[in-house]
PDB file of C-alpha atoms in Angstrom:
ATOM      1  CA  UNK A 659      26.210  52.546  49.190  1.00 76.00           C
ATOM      2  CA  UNK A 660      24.844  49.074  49.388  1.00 87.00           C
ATOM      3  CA  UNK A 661      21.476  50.204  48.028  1.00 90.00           C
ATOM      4  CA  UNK A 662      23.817  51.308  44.641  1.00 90.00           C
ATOM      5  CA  UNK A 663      25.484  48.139  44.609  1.00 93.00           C
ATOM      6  CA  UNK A 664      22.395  46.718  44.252  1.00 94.00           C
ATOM      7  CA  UNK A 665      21.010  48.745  41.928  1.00 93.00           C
ATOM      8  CA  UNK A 666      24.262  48.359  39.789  1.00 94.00           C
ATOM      9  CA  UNK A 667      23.472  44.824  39.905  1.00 95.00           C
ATOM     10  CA  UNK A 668      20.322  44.820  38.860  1.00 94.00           C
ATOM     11  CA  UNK A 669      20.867  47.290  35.701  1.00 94.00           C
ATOM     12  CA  UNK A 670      23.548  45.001  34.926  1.00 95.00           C
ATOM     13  CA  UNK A 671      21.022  41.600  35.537  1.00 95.00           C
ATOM     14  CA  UNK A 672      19.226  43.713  32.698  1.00 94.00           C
ATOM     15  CA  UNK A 673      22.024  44.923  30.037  1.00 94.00           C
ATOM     16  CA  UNK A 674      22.890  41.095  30.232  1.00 93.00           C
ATOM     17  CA  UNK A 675      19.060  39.936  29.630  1.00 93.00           C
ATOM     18  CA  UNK A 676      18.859  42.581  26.648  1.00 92.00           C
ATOM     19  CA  UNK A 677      22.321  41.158  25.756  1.00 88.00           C
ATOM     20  CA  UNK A 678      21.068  37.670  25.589  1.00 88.00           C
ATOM     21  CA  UNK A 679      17.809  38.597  24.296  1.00 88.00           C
ATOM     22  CA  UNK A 680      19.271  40.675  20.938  1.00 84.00           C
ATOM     23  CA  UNK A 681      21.349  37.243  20.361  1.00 80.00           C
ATOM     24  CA  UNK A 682      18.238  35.338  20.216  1.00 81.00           C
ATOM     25  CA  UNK A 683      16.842  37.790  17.854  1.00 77.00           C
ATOM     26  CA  UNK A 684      18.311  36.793  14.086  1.00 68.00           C
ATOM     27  CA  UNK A 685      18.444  40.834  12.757  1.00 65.00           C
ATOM     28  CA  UNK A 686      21.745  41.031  10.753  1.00 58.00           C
ATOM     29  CA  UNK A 687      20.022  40.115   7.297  1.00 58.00           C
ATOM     30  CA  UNK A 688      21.891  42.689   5.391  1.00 56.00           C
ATOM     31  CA  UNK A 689      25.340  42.756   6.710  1.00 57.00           C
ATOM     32  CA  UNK A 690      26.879  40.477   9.048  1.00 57.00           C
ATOM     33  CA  UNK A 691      27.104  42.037  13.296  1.00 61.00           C
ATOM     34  CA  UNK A 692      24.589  44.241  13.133  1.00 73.00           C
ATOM     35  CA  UNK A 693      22.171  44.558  16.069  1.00 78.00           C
ATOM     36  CA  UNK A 694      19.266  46.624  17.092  1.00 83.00           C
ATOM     37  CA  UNK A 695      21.634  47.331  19.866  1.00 85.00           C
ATOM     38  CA  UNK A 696      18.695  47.301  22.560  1.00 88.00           C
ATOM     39  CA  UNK A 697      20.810  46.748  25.238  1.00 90.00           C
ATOM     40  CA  UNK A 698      22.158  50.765  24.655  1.00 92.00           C
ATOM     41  CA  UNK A 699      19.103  51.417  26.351  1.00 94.00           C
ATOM     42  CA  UNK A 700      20.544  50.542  30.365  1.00 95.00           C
ATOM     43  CA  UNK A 701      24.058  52.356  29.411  1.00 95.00           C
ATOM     44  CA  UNK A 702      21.503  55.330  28.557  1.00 95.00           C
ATOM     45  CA  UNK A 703      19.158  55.308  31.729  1.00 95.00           C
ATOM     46  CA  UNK A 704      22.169  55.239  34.203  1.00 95.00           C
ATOM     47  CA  UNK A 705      23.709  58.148  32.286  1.00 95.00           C
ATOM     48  CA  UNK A 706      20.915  60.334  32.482  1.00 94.00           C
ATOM     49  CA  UNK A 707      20.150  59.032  35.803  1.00 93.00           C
ATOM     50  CA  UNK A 708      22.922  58.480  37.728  1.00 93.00           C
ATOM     51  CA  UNK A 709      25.989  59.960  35.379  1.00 93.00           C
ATOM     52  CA  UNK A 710      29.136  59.046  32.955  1.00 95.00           C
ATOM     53  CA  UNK A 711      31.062  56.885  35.960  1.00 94.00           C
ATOM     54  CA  UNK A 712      28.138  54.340  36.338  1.00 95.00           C
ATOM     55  CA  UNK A 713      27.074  54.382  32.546  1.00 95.00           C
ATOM     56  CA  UNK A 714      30.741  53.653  31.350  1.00 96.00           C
ATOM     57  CA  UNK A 715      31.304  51.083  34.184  1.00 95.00           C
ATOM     58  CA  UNK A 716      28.282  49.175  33.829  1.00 95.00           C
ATOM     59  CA  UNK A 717      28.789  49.008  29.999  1.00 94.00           C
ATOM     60  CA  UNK A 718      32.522  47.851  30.130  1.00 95.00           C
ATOM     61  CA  UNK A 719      31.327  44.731  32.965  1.00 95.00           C
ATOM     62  CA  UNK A 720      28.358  44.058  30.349  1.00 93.00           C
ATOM     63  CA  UNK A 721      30.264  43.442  27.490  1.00 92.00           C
ATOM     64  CA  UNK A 722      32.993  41.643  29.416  1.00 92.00           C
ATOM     65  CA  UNK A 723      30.221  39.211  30.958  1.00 92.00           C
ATOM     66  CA  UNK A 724      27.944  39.006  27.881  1.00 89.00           C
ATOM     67  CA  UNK A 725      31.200  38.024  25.894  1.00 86.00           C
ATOM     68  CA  UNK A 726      31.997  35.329  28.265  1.00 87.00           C
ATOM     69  CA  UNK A 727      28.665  33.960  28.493  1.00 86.00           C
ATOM     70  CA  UNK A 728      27.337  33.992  24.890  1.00 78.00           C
ATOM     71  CA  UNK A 729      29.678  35.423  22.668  1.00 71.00           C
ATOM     72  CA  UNK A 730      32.850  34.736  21.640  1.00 69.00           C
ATOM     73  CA  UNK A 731      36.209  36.563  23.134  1.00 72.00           C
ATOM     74  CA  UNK A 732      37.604  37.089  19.616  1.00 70.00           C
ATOM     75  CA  UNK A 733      34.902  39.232  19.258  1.00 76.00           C
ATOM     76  CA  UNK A 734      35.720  41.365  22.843  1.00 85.00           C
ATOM     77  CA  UNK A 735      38.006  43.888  21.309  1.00 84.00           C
ATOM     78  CA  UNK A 736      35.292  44.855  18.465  1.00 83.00           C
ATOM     79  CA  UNK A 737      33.053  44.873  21.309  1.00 86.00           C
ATOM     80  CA  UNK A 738      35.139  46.826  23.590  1.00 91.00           C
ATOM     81  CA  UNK A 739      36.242  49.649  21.409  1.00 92.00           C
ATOM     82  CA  UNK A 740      32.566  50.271  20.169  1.00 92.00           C
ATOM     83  CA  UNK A 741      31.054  50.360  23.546  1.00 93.00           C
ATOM     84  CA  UNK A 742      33.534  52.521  24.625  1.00 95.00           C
ATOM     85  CA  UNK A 743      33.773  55.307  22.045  1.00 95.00           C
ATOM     86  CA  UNK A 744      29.705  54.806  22.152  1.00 95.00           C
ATOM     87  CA  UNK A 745      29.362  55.760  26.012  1.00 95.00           C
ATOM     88  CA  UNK A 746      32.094  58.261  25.447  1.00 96.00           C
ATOM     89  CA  UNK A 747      30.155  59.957  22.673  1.00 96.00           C
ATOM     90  CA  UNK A 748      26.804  59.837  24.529  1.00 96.00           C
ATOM     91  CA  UNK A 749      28.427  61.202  27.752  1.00 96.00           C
ATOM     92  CA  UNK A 750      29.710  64.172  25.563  1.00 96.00           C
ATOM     93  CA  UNK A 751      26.643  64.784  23.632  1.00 95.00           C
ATOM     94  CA  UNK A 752      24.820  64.739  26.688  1.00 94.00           C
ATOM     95  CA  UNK A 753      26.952  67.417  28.078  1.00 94.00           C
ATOM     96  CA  UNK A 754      26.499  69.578  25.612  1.00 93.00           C
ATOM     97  CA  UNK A 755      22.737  70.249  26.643  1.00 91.00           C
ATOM     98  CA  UNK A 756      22.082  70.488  22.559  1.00 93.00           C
ATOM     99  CA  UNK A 757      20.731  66.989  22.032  1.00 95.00           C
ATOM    100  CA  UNK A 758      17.977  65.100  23.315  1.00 95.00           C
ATOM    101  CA  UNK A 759      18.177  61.822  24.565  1.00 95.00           C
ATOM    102  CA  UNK A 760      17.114  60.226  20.998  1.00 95.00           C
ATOM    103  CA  UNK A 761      19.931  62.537  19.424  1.00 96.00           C
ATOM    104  CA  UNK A 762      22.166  61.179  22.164  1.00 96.00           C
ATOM    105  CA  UNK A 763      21.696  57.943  21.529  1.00 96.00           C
ATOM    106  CA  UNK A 764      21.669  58.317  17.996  1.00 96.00           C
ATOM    107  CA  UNK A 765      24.797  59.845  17.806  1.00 96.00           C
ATOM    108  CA  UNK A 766      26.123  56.843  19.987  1.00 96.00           C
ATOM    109  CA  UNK A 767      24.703  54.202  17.736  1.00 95.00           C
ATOM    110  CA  UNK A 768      26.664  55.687  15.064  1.00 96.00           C
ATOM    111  CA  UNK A 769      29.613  55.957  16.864  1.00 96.00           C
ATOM    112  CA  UNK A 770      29.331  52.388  18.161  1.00 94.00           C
ATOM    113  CA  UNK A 771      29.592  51.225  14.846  1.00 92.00           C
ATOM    114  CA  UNK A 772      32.433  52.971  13.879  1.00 94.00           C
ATOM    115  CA  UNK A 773      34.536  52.163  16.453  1.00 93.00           C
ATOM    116  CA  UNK A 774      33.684  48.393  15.859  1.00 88.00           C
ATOM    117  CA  UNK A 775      34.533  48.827  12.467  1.00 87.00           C
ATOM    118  CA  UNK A 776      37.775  51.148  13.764  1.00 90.00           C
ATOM    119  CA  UNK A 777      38.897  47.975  15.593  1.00 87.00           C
ATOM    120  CA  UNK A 778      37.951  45.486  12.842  1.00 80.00           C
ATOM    121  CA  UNK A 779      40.480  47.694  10.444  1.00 82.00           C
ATOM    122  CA  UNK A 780      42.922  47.508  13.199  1.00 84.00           C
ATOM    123  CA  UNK A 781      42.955  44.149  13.789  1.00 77.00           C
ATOM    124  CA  UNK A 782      42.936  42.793  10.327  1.00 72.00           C
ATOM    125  CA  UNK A 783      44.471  45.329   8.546  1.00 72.00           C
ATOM    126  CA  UNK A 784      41.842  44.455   5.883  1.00 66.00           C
ATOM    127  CA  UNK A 785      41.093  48.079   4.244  1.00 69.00           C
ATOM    128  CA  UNK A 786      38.516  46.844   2.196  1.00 63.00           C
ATOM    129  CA  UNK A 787      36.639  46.893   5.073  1.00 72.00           C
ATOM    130  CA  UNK A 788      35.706  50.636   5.038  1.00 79.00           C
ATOM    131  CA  UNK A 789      33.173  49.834   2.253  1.00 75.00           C
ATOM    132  CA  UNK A 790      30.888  48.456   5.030  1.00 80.00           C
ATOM    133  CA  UNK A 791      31.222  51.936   6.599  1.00 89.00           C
ATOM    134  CA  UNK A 792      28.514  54.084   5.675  1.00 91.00           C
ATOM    135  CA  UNK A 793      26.215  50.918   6.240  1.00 88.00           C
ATOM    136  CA  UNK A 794      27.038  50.862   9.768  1.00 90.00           C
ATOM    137  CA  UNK A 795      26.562  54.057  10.423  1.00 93.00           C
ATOM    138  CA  UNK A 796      23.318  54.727   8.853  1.00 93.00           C
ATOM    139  CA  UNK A 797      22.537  51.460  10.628  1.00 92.00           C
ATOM    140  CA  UNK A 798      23.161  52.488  13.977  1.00 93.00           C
ATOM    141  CA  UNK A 799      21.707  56.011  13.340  1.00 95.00           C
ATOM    142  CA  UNK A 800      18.727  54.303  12.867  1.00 94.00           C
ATOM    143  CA  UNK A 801      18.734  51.877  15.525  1.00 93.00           C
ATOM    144  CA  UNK A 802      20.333  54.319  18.215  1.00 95.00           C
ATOM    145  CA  UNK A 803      16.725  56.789  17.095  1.00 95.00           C
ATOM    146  CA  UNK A 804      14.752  53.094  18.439  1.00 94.00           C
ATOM    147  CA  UNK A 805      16.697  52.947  21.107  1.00 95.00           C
ATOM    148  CA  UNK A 806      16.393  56.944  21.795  1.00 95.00           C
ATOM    149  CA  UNK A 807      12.537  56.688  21.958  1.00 95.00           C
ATOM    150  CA  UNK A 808      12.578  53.803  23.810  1.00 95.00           C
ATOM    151  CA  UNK A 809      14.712  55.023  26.597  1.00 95.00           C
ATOM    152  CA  UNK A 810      12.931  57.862  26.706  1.00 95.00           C
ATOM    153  CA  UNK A 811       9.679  56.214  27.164  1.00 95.00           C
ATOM    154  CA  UNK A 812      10.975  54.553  29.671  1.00 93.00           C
ATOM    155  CA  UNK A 813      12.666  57.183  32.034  1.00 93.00           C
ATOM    156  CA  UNK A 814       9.157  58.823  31.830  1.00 94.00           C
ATOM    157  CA  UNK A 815       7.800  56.427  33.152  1.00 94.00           C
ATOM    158  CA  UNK A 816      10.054  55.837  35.940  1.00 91.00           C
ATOM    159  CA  UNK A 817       9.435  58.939  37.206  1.00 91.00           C
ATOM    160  CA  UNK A 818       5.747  58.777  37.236  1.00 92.00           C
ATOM    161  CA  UNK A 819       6.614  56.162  39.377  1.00 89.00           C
ATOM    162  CA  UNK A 820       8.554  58.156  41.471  1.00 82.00           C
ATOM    163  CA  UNK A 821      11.918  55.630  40.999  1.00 74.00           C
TER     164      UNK A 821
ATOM    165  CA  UNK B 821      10.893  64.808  21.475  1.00 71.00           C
ATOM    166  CA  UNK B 822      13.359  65.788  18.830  1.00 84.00           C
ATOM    167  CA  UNK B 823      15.331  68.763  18.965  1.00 88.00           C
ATOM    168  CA  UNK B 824      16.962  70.585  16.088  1.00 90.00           C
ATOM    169  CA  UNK B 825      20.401  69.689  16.807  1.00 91.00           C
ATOM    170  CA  UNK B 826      18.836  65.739  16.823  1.00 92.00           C
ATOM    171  CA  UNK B 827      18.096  66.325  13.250  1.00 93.00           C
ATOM    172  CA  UNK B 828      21.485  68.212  12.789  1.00 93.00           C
ATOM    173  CA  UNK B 829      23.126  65.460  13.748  1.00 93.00           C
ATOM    174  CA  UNK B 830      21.526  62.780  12.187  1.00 94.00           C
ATOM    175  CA  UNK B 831      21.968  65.134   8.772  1.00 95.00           C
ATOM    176  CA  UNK B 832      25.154  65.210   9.422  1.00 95.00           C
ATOM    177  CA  UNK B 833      25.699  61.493  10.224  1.00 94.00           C
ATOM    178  CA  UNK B 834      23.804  60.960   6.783  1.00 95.00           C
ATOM    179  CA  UNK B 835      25.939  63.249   4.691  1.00 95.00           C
ATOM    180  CA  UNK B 836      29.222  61.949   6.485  1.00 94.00           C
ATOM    181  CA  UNK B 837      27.739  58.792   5.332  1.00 93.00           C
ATOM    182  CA  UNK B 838      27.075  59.499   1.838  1.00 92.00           C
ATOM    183  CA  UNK B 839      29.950  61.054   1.589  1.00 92.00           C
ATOM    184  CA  UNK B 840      31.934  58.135   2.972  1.00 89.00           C
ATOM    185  CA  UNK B 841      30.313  55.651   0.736  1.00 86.00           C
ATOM    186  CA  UNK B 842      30.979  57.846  -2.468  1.00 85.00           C
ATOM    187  CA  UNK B 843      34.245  58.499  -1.291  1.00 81.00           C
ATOM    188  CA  UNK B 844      35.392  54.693  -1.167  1.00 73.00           C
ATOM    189  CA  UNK B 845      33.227  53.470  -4.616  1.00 62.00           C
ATOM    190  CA  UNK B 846      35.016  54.716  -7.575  1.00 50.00           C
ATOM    191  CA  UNK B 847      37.888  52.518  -6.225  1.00 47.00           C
ATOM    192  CA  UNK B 848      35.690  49.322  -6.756  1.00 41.00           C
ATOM    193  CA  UNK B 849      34.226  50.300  -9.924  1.00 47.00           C
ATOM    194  CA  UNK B 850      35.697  48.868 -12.957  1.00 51.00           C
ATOM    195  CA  UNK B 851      36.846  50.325 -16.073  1.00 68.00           C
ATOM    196  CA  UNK B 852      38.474  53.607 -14.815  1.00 81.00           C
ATOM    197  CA  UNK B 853      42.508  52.264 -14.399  1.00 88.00           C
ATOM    198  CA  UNK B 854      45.005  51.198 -15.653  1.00 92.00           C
ATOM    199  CA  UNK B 855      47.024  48.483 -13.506  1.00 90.00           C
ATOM    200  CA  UNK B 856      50.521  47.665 -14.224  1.00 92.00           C
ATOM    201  CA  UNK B 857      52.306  44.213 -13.219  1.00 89.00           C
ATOM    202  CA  UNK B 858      55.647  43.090 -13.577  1.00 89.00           C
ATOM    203  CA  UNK B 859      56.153  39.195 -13.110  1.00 84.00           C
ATOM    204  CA  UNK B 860      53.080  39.249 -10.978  1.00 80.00           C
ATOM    205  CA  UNK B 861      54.174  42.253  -8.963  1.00 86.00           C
ATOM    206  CA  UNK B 862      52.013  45.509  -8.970  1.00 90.00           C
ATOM    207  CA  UNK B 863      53.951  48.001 -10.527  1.00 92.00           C
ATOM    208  CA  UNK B 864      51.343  51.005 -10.856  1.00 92.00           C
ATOM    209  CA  UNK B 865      47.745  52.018 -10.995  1.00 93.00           C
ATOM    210  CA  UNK B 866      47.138  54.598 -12.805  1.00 93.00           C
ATOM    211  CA  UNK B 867      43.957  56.732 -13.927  1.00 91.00           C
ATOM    212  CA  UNK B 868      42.826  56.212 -17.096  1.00 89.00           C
ATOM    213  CA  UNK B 869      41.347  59.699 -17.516  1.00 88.00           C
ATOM    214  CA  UNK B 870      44.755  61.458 -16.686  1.00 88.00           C
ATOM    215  CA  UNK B 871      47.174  61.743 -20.142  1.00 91.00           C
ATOM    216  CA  UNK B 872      50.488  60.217 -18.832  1.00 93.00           C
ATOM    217  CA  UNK B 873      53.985  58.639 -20.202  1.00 93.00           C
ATOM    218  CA  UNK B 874      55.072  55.967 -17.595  1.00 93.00           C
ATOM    219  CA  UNK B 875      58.461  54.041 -18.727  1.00 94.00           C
ATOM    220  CA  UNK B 876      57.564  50.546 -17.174  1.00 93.00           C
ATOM    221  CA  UNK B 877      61.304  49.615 -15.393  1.00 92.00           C
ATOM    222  CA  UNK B 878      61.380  45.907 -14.999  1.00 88.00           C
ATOM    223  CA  UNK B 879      63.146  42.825 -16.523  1.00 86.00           C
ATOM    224  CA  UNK B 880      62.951  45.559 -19.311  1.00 89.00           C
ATOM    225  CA  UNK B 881      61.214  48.734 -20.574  1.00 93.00           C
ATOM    226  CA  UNK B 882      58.438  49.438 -21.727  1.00 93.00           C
ATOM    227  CA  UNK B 883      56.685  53.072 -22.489  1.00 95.00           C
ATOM    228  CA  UNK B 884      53.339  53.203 -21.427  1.00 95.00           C
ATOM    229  CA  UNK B 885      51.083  55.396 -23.067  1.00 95.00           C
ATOM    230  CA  UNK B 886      47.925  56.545 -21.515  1.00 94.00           C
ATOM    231  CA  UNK B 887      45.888  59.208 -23.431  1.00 90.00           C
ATOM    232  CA  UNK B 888      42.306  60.511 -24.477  1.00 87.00           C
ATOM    233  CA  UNK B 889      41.176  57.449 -22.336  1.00 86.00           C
ATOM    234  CA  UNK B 890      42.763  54.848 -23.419  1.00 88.00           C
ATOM    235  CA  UNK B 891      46.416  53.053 -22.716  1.00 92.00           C
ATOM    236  CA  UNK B 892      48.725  51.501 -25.338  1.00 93.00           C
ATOM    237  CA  UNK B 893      52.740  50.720 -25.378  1.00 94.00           C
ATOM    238  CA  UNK B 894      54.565  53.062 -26.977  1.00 94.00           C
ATOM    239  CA  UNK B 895      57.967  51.319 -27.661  1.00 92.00           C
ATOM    240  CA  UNK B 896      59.544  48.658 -25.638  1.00 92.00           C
ATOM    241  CA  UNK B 897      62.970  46.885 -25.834  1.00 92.00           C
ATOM    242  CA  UNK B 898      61.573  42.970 -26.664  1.00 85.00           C
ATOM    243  CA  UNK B 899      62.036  40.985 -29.239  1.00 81.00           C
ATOM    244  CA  UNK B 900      58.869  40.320 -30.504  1.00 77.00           C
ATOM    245  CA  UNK B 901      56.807  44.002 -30.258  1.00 84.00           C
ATOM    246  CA  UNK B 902      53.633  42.374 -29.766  1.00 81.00           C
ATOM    247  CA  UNK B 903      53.004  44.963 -26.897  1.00 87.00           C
ATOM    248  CA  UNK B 904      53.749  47.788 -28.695  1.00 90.00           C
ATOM    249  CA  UNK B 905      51.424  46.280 -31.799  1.00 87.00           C
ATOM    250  CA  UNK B 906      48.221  45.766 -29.840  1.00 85.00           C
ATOM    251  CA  UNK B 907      45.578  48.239 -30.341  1.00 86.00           C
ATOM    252  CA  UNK B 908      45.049  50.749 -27.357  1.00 89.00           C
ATOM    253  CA  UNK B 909      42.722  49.411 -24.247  1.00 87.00           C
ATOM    254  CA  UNK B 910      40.214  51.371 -23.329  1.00 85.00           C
ATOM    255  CA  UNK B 911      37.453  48.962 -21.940  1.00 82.00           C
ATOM    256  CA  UNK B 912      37.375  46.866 -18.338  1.00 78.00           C
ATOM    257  CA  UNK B 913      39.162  43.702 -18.815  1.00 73.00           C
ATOM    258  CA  UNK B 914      41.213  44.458 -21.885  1.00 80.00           C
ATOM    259  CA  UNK B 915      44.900  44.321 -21.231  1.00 82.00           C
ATOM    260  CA  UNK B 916      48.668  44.275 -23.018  1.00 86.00           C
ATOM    261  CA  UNK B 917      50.720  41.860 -22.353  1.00 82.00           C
ATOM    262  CA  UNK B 918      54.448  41.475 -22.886  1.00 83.00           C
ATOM    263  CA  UNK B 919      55.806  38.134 -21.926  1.00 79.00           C
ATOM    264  CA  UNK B 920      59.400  38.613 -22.573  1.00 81.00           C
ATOM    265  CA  UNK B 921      59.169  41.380 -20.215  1.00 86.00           C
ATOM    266  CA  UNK B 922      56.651  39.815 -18.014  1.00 83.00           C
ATOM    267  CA  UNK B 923      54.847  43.144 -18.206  1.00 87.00           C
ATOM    268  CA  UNK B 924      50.943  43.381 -18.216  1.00 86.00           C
ATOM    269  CA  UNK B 925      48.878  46.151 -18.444  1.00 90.00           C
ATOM    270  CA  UNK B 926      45.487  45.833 -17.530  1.00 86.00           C
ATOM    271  CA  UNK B 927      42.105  47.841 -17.195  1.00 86.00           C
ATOM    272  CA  UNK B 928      40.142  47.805 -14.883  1.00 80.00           C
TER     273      UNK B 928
END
């Protein structure tokens, strides 16, 4: 129990690093919010490694923290809604046994997006806004295929290290 | 590394995409209808490829005409008939205007 506590911790140490690092990292040069969303890729190792509880938990207490930290909390509810419907959508996928991890994480980078957007429409009843749709999801299509190869890269190589 | 469903989905992403984008367009596009205001208030949009009568209810009346493409007032119940003079609109920007009625009729 302790020894997942800690590991919790340190996944979370990470998401937060990734977090901080993608802010650092100037790559919305088309449309405003958009990310490379690298930080998908610790949501994605615990839910192919240790399942949907500790992948949707983790997430949630990432984006509450990173929030606090270094972004802003008018931004949490955009935040929140995409990185839920995004974990929910991977955890489904997953389940499915039809996708790969890349097509998993694909199909969460899209759905990220939307629900950011979802909550944007929501909250400022501004319906102009679905014009930036299609952007955003061919945006995170793109970046959740990244993210895909990346994460599997590196669950192959955790276990050649026997982790 | 891919599978087939991978691509599936990201097809399907693409094409919910496309279809998204040329879904919401045509609404931003000029030059396709025909906007109706009365004393600043939106009245009616209307398309400017669908042959229609609309009697414009406001401070008074005016019969809009939209047909073959273009829009033009019919007969109205002011003084002056300018309105009902103009030439029909057809092109983005063009509009009718009747100030004793306060009506305009706009493309765009």
């Amino acid at each position: 129990m302790s020894k997942k506590t800690a590991y919790l911790g340190l996944m979370l140490a990470l998401a937060l690093i990734l977090s901080y690092l993608e802010r650092l990292l100037p790559f919305d040069f088309a449309v405003p919010g958009i990310k490379l969303g690298l930080t998908n890729i610790v949501p994605l190792i615990l839910l192919y490694r240790d399942g949907f509880k500790y992948a949707f938990g983790l997430n949630i207490a990432r984006i509450l923290l990173a929030n606090l930290l270094f972004g802003n909390i008018f931004a949490l509810t955009y935040a929140l809604s995409g990185g839920v419907l995004s974990v929910l959508a991977m955890a489904i996928s997953k389940k499915t046994g039809l996708f790969s991890i890349t097509g998993v994480s694909m199909i969460g980078g899209t759905l990220h997006n939307v629900g950011q957007l979802a909550a944007a429409l929501i909250v400022l009843r501004a319906p102009a806004l679905i014009y930036y749709l299609p952007l955003l999801m061919v945006a995170g299509l793109a970046c959740g295929l990244l993210v895909g190869f990346t994460t599997a890269l590196v669950l192959r190589r955790l276990e050649k290290a026997g982790l | 590394m891919l599978k087939k469903a991978d691509i599936a989905a990201a097809a399907a992403i693409l094409l919910a995409a496309w279809l998204i984008f040329a879904f919401t367009l045509p609404k931003s596009k000029p030059g396709n209808t025909v906007l109706v205001t009365v004393d600043k208030q939106e009245y009616g949009r209307y398309p400017l490829s669908e042959d229609r009568t609309v009697e414009i209810k406001g401070i008074g009346t005016n019969l809009l005409v939209i047909e073959n493409g273009s829009a033009y007032v019919k007969s109205a119940d002011c003084p002056d008939k300018i309105c009902v003079n103009h030439k029909p609109i057809s092109e983005s920007g063009e509009a009718i205007v009747c100030l004793p009625n306060k009506v305009v009729v706009e493309i765009n």
